[in-house]
CSV table of C-alpha atoms in Angstrom, one decimal:
chain,number,residue,atom,x,y,z
L,1,UNK,CA,246.7,-3.7,-41.9
L,2,UNK,CA,244.8,-0.4,-41.6
L,3,UNK,CA,244.9,2.5,-44.0
L,4,UNK,CA,244.7,5.6,-41.9
L,5,UNK,CA,243.7,9.1,-43.3
L,6,UNK,CA,244.0,12.0,-40.9
L,7,UNK,CA,243.5,15.7,-41.1
L,8,UNK,CA,243.9,17.3,-37.7
L,9,UNK,CA,244.3,21.0,-37.3
L,10,UNK,CA,246.1,22.2,-34.1
L,11,UNK,CA,243.8,22.0,-31.1
L,12,UNK,CA,242.1,25.2,-30.0
L,13,UNK,CA,241.1,26.0,-26.5
L,14,UNK,CA,237.6,24.6,-25.7
L,15,UNK,CA,234.8,26.9,-24.5
L,16,UNK,CA,231.7,26.1,-22.6
L,17,UNK,CA,228.4,27.8,-23.5
L,18,UNK,CA,226.8,26.3,-20.4
L,19,UNK,CA,223.0,26.7,-20.5
L,20,UNK,CA,222.9,29.7,-22.9
L,21,UNK,CA,221.9,28.8,-26.4
L,22,UNK,CA,224.9,30.6,-27.9
L,23,UNK,CA,226.3,27.8,-30.0
L,24,UNK,CA,226.2,29.9,-33.2
L,25,UNK,CA,228.3,32.6,-31.6
L,26,UNK,CA,230.6,29.9,-30.1
L,27,UNK,CA,231.2,28.3,-33.5
L,28,UNK,CA,231.6,31.7,-35.3
L,29,UNK,CA,234.2,32.9,-32.8
L,30,UNK,CA,236.0,29.6,-33.0
L,31,UNK,CA,236.0,29.9,-36.9
L,32,UNK,CA,237.5,33.4,-36.6
L,33,UNK,CA,240.0,32.2,-34.0
L,34,UNK,CA,241.2,29.5,-36.4
L,35,UNK,CA,241.5,32.0,-39.3
L,36,UNK,CA,243.6,34.4,-37.2
L,37,UNK,CA,245.8,31.5,-36.0
L,38,UNK,CA,246.5,30.5,-39.6
L,39,UNK,CA,247.1,34.1,-40.7
L,40,UNK,CA,249.2,35.3,-37.8
L,41,UNK,CA,250.2,32.2,-35.8
L,42,UNK,CA,248.4,33.8,-32.8
L,43,UNK,CA,245.5,32.3,-30.9
L,44,UNK,CA,243.2,35.1,-29.9
L,45,UNK,CA,240.3,34.6,-27.6
L,46,UNK,CA,237.4,36.1,-29.6
L,47,UNK,CA,234.1,36.7,-27.9
L,48,UNK,CA,231.3,34.3,-28.7
L,49,UNK,CA,229.1,36.6,-26.7
L,50,UNK,CA,229.8,39.5,-29.1
L,51,UNK,CA,228.8,37.5,-32.2
L,52,UNK,CA,225.7,35.9,-30.5
L,53,UNK,CA,224.5,39.2,-28.9
L,54,UNK,CA,225.0,41.1,-32.2
L,55,UNK,CA,222.9,38.4,-34.0
L,56,UNK,CA,220.2,38.6,-31.4
L,57,UNK,CA,219.9,42.3,-32.1
L,58,UNK,CA,218.9,41.5,-35.7
L,59,UNK,CA,217.3,38.0,-35.8
L,60,UNK,CA,213.7,38.8,-34.6
L,61,UNK,CA,213.7,35.3,-33.1
L,62,UNK,CA,212.2,35.5,-29.5
L,63,UNK,CA,213.8,32.3,-28.2
L,64,UNK,CA,217.4,31.4,-27.6
L,65,UNK,CA,219.5,30.5,-30.6
L,66,UNK,CA,220.0,32.3,-33.8
L,67,UNK,CA,220.7,31.8,-37.5
L,68,UNK,CA,224.2,30.8,-38.6
L,69,UNK,CA,224.1,32.7,-41.9
L,70,UNK,CA,223.0,35.9,-40.1
L,71,UNK,CA,225.9,35.5,-37.7
L,72,UNK,CA,228.4,35.0,-40.5
L,73,UNK,CA,227.0,38.1,-42.4
L,74,UNK,CA,227.4,40.2,-39.2
L,75,UNK,CA,230.9,38.8,-38.6
L,76,UNK,CA,231.7,39.9,-42.2
L,77,UNK,CA,230.2,43.3,-41.7
L,78,UNK,CA,231.2,44.2,-38.1
L,79,UNK,CA,234.0,41.7,-37.3
L,80,UNK,CA,234.5,39.9,-34.0
L,81,UNK,CA,235.6,41.5,-30.7
L,82,UNK,CA,237.8,39.8,-28.3
L,83,UNK,CA,237.0,38.7,-24.7
L,84,UNK,CA,239.0,41.7,-23.5
L,85,UNK,CA,236.1,44.0,-24.6
L,86,UNK,CA,233.2,41.6,-24.4
L,87,UNK,CA,233.7,39.0,-21.7
L,88,UNK,CA,232.1,35.7,-22.4
L,89,UNK,CA,230.3,35.3,-19.1
L,90,UNK,CA,228.0,32.3,-19.5
L,91,UNK,CA,226.8,32.7,-15.9
L,92,UNK,CA,224.5,35.5,-16.9
L,93,UNK,CA,220.9,35.1,-17.8
L,94,UNK,CA,220.2,34.8,-21.5
L,95,UNK,CA,218.9,38.4,-21.8
L,96,UNK,CA,221.8,39.8,-19.9
L,97,UNK,CA,224.2,37.8,-22.1
L,98,UNK,CA,222.7,39.3,-25.2
L,99,UNK,CA,222.6,42.9,-23.8
L,100,UNK,CA,218.8,42.7,-23.8
L,101,UNK,CA,218.9,42.5,-27.6
L,102,UNK,CA,219.9,46.2,-27.7
L,103,UNK,CA,222.8,47.0,-30.0
L,104,UNK,CA,223.4,50.3,-28.2
L,105,UNK,CA,224.2,48.3,-25.0
L,106,UNK,CA,227.1,46.4,-26.6
L,107,UNK,CA,230.3,48.3,-25.6
L,108,UNK,CA,231.2,50.8,-28.3
L,109,UNK,CA,234.9,49.9,-28.0
L,110,UNK,CA,234.0,46.3,-29.0
L,111,UNK,CA,232.8,47.5,-32.4
L,112,UNK,CA,236.0,49.5,-32.9
L,113,UNK,CA,238.1,46.4,-32.0
L,114,UNK,CA,235.9,44.1,-34.1
L,115,UNK,CA,236.7,46.2,-37.2
L,116,UNK,CA,240.2,44.6,-37.2
L,117,UNK,CA,238.8,41.1,-37.2
L,118,UNK,CA,236.3,40.8,-39.9
L,119,UNK,CA,235.6,37.5,-41.6
L,120,UNK,CA,236.6,38.0,-45.2
L,121,UNK,CA,234.2,35.5,-46.8
L,122,UNK,CA,232.2,32.4,-46.2
L,123,UNK,CA,230.5,29.8,-48.3
L,124,UNK,CA,228.1,27.0,-48.1
L,125,UNK,CA,229.6,23.5,-48.4
L,126,UNK,CA,228.1,20.2,-49.3
L,127,UNK,CA,227.2,17.7,-46.6
L,128,UNK,CA,228.8,14.6,-47.9
L,129,UNK,CA,231.7,13.2,-45.9
L,130,UNK,CA,234.2,14.1,-48.7
L,131,UNK,CA,232.8,17.7,-49.0
L,132,UNK,CA,233.1,18.2,-45.2
L,133,UNK,CA,236.7,16.8,-45.2
L,134,UNK,CA,237.6,19.1,-48.0
L,135,UNK,CA,236.2,22.1,-46.2
L,136,UNK,CA,238.0,21.1,-43.0
L,137,UNK,CA,241.4,20.7,-44.7
L,138,UNK,CA,241.2,23.5,-47.3
L,139,UNK,CA,239.2,26.2,-45.6
L,140,UNK,CA,240.3,26.2,-41.9
L,141,UNK,CA,237.3,24.1,-40.9
L,142,UNK,CA,233.6,24.6,-41.3
L,143,UNK,CA,230.6,25.4,-39.2
L,144,UNK,CA,227.8,22.8,-39.2
L,145,UNK,CA,224.2,23.1,-38.0
L,146,UNK,CA,223.0,19.8,-36.6
L,147,UNK,CA,219.3,19.3,-36.5
L,148,UNK,CA,218.0,17.7,-33.3
L,149,UNK,CA,214.7,15.8,-33.2
L,150,UNK,CA,212.3,14.9,-30.5
L,151,UNK,CA,213.9,11.5,-30.2
L,152,UNK,CA,216.9,13.0,-28.5
L,153,UNK,CA,214.8,14.6,-25.8
L,154,UNK,CA,212.2,11.9,-25.2
L,155,UNK,CA,212.6,9.8,-22.1
L,156,UNK,CA,212.9,6.1,-22.8
L,157,UNK,CA,211.5,4.1,-19.9
L,158,UNK,CA,211.3,7.2,-17.6
L,159,UNK,CA,215.0,8.2,-18.0
L,160,UNK,CA,217.3,9.4,-20.7
L,161,UNK,CA,219.0,6.5,-22.3
L,162,UNK,CA,222.5,6.7,-23.8
L,163,UNK,CA,222.6,3.0,-24.6
L,164,UNK,CA,223.8,2.4,-28.2
L,165,UNK,CA,220.7,0.4,-29.1
L,166,UNK,CA,218.5,3.3,-28.2
L,167,UNK,CA,220.5,5.8,-30.2
L,168,UNK,CA,221.9,3.8,-33.1
L,169,UNK,CA,221.6,3.6,-36.0
L,170,UNK,CA,221.4,7.4,-36.2
L,171,UNK,CA,218.1,8.2,-38.0
L,172,UNK,CA,216.6,11.4,-39.4
L,173,UNK,CA,214.3,12.8,-36.7
L,174,UNK,CA,210.6,12.5,-37.3
L,175,UNK,CA,210.1,16.1,-35.9
L,176,UNK,CA,212.9,18.6,-35.8
L,177,UNK,CA,212.7,20.6,-32.5
L,178,UNK,CA,216.1,22.2,-32.2
L,179,UNK,CA,219.5,22.6,-33.6
L,180,UNK,CA,223.1,22.8,-32.4
L,181,UNK,CA,225.9,24.6,-34.2
L,182,UNK,CA,229.4,23.1,-34.1
L,183,UNK,CA,232.8,24.0,-35.6
L,184,UNK,CA,234.6,21.1,-37.3
L,185,UNK,CA,238.3,21.6,-37.7
L,186,UNK,CA,239.7,18.0,-37.9
L,187,UNK,CA,238.8,14.4,-38.5
L,188,UNK,CA,240.3,11.0,-38.4
L,189,UNK,CA,239.2,8.2,-40.7
L,190,UNK,CA,240.4,4.6,-40.3
L,191,UNK,CA,239.9,2.2,-43.1
L,192,UNK,CA,240.4,-1.6,-42.4
């Protein structure tokens, strides 16, 4: 007999960031999308590109990627535009995607639209399984930065290995070289 605990929030459309390091914008737009769906019962396609490009105008970070807390502060201050005003074209080069890090190149009408869709608040949550579950079920999900280590990028025997014995058990990386932002909005736990 299995005791099954589930918290699944209605599935949202899946986006693909392709090769652009815009995961922070993707997660932020998904978070705002879920808030809007809860408040109005409408699923709006918010623009991950708007949030990411806006963040790149302020982060002073020369590479791809940006800071999650900065993106959330900007989503609170400016809001989030939809894909109608800022198309999420992941086929662009990184610099084209972020409007060459120039806030004046982001369409003015996007800022006017974004005013209607500000994130009201955000908070840090703990990283225990129970704290994450609580955030998922009580706060319309949560955004989580996953630190990636050199181990995930190192070839094993000349080729990337996805064999369980090469990846598991999951271990803290010896050297953090990157990160990936994800939006968690459901979970399933099965206890035997």
